[in-house]
Short mmCIF file of C-alpha atoms in Angstrom, two decimals:
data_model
loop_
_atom_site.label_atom_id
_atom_site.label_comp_id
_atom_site.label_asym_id
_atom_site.label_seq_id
_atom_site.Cartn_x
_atom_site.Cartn_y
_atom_site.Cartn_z
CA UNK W 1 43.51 -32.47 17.96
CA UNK W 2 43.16 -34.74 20.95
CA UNK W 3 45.94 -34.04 23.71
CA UNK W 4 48.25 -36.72 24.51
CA UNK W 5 48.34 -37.62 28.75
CA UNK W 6 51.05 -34.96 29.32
CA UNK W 7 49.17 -32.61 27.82
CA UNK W 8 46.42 -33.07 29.55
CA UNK W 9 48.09 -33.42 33.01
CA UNK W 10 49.66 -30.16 32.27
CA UNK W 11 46.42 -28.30 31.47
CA UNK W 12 44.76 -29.89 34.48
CA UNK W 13 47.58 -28.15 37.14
CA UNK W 14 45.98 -24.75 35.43
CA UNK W 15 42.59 -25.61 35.75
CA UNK W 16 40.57 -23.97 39.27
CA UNK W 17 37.34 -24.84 39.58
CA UNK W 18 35.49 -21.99 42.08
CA UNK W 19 32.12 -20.84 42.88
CA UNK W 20 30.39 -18.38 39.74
CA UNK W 21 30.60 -14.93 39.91
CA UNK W 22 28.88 -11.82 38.29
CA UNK W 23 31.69 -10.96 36.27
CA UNK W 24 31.48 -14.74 34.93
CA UNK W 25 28.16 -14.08 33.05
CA UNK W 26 29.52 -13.24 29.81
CA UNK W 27 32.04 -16.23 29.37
CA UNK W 28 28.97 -18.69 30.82
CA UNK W 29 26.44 -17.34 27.92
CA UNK W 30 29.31 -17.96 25.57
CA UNK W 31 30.02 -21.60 26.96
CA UNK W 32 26.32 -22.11 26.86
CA UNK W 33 25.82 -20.97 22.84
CA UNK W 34 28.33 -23.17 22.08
CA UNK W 35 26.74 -26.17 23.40
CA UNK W 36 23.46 -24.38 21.57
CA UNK W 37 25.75 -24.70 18.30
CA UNK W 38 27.34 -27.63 19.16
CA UNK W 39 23.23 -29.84 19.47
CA UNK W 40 23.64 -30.18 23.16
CA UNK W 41 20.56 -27.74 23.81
CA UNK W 42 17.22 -28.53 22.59
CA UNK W 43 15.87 -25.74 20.71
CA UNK W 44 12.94 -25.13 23.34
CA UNK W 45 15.84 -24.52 26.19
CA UNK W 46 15.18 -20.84 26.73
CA UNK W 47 18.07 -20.70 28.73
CA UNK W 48 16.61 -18.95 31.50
CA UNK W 49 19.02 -20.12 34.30
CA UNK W 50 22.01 -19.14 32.33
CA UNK W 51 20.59 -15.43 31.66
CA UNK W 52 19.61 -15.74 35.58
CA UNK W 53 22.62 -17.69 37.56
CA UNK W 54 21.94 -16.10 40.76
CA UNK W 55 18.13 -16.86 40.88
CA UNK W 56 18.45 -20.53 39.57
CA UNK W 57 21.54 -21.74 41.46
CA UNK W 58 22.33 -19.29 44.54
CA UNK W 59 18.53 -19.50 45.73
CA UNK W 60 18.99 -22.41 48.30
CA UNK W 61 22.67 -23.44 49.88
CA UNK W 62 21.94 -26.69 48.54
CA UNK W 63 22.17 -25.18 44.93
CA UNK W 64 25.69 -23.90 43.76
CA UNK W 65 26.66 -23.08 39.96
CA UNK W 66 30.85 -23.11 39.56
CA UNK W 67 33.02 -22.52 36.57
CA UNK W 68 36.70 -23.90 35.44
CA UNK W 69 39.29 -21.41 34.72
CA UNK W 70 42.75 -21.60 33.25
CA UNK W 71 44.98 -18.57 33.47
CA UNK W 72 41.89 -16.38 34.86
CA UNK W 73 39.95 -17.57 31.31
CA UNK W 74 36.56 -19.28 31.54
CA UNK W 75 37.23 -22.98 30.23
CA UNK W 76 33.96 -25.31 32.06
CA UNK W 77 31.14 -25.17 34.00
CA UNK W 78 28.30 -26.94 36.22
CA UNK W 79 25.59 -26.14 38.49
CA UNK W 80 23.31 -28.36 40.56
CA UNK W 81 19.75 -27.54 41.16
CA UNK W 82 17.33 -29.97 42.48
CA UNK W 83 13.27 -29.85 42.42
CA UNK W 84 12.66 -32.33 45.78
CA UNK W 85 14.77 -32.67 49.25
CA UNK W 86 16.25 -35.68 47.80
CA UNK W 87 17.46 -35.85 44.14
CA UNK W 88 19.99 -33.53 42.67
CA UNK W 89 20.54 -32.78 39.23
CA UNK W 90 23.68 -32.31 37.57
CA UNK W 91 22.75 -29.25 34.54
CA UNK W 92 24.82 -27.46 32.07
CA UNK W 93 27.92 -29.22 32.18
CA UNK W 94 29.98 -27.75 29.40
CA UNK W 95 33.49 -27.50 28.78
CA UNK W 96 35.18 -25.28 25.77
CA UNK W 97 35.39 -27.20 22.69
CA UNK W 98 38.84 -27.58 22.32
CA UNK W 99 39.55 -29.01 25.56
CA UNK W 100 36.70 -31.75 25.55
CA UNK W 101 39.86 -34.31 25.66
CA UNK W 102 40.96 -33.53 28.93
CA UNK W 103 39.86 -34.01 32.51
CA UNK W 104 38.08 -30.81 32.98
CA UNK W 105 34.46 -32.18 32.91
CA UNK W 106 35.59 -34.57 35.32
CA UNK W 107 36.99 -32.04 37.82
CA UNK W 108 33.64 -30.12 36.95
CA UNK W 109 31.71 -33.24 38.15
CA UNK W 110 33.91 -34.32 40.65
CA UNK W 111 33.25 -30.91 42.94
CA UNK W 112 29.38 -31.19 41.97
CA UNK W 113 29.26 -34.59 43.44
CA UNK W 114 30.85 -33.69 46.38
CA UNK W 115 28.63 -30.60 46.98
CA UNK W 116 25.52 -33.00 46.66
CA UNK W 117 26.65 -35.70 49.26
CA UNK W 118 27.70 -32.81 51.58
CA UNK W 119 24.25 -31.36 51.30
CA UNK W 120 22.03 -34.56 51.64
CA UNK W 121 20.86 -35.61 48.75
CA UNK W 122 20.39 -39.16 47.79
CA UNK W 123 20.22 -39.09 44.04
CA UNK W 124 22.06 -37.49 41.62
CA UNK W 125 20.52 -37.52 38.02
CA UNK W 126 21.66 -35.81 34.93
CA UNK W 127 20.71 -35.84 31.14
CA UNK W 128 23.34 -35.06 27.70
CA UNK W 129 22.86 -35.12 23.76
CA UNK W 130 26.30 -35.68 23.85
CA UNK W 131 26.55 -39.26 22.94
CA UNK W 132 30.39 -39.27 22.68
CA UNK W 133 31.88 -42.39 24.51
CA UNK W 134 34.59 -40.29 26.71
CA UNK W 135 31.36 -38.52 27.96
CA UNK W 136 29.39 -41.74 28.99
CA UNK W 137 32.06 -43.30 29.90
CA UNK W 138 32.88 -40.55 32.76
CA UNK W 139 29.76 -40.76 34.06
CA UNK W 140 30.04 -44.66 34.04
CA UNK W 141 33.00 -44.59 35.79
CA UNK W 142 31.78 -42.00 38.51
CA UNK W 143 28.96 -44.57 38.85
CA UNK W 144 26.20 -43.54 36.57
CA UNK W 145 23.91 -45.25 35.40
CA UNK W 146 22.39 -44.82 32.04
CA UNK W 147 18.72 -45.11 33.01
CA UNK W 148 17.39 -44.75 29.46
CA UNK W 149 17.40 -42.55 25.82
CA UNK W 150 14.08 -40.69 24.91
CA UNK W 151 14.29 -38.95 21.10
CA UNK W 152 13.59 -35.09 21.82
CA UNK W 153 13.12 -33.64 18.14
CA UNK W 154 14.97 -35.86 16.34
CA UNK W 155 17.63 -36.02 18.62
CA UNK W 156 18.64 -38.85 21.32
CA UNK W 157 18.80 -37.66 25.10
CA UNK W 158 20.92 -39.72 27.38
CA UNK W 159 19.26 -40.33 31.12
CA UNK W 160 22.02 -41.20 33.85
CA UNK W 161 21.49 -41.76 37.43
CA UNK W 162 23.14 -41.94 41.00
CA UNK W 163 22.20 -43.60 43.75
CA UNK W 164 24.71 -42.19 46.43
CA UNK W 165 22.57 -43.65 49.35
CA UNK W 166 23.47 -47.70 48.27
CA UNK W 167 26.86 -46.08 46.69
CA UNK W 168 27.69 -44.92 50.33
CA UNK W 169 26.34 -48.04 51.71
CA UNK W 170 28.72 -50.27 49.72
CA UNK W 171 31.78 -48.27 50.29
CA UNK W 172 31.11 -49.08 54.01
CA UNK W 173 31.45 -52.16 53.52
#
């Protein structure tokens, strides 16, 4: 059942996003096996940084990992990692199954985005199986750009990309 706009608005004023903690572990592995169940992992994902938040995401300052909560309840979650001193990428976005309809994953994406220009980087990238057109169409309108789709074991994986350098640049203007 998709919620109606009122719904929705009234779920959002209960939603906090804020930084992961220890005691989050549990309800992230959960969010993550149901993306596992759900196709959004490929089976060769071991799912090291999940097991391992701390090490994968608290390592650097420029690396943050933050959940979505309603009513103290674990409801979303993002991290941002990046492998050079200029592109960023956006992983594990996930946000519990029944509340895929509402603007959680953009709130989610929203405070990674923000984290990234704060910290310097230039690019943003970020890669989903989930081909449903809300989910493109987020990252369209946040200024994505789907780059391309490679078939990982059967499966299509959508490639998006930021350029926040020229996006910065034209909102100068």
């Amino acid at each position: 059942m998709t919620p109606n706009a009122q719904d929705a608005s009234r779920i959002m004023d209960d939603i906090t996003v804020r930084t992961f903690q220890p005691d989050d572990q549990s309800a992230v592995i959960t969010l993550y096996n149901q993306g596992l169940l759900a196709g959004q992992v490929t089976p060769n994902d071991t799912g090291a940084d999940i097991e391992y938040i701390h090490d994968a995401y608290f390592d650097s300052d420029r690396h943050h990992f933050w959940v979505a909560t309603q009513h103290d309840h674990i409801v979303g979650m993002i991290g941002v990692a990046s492998d050079d001193d200029h592109t960023a990428e956006i992983r594990r976005l996930r946000v519990q199954p029944d509340l895929q309809s509402t603007p959680i994953a953009a709130k989610l994406l929203a405070t990674a985005l923000e984290h990234c220009k704060t910290h310097g980087f230039l690019k943003i990238r970020l890669d989903t199986r989930f081909e449903r057109d809300e989910a493109v169409g987020l990252f369209d309108k946040l200024g994505f750009q789907h780059t391309r789709t490679k078939n990982v074991q059967g499966k299509d994986l959508l490639e998006f990309y930021l350029d926040i350098y020229r996006q910065d640049q034209s909102n100068d203007d």
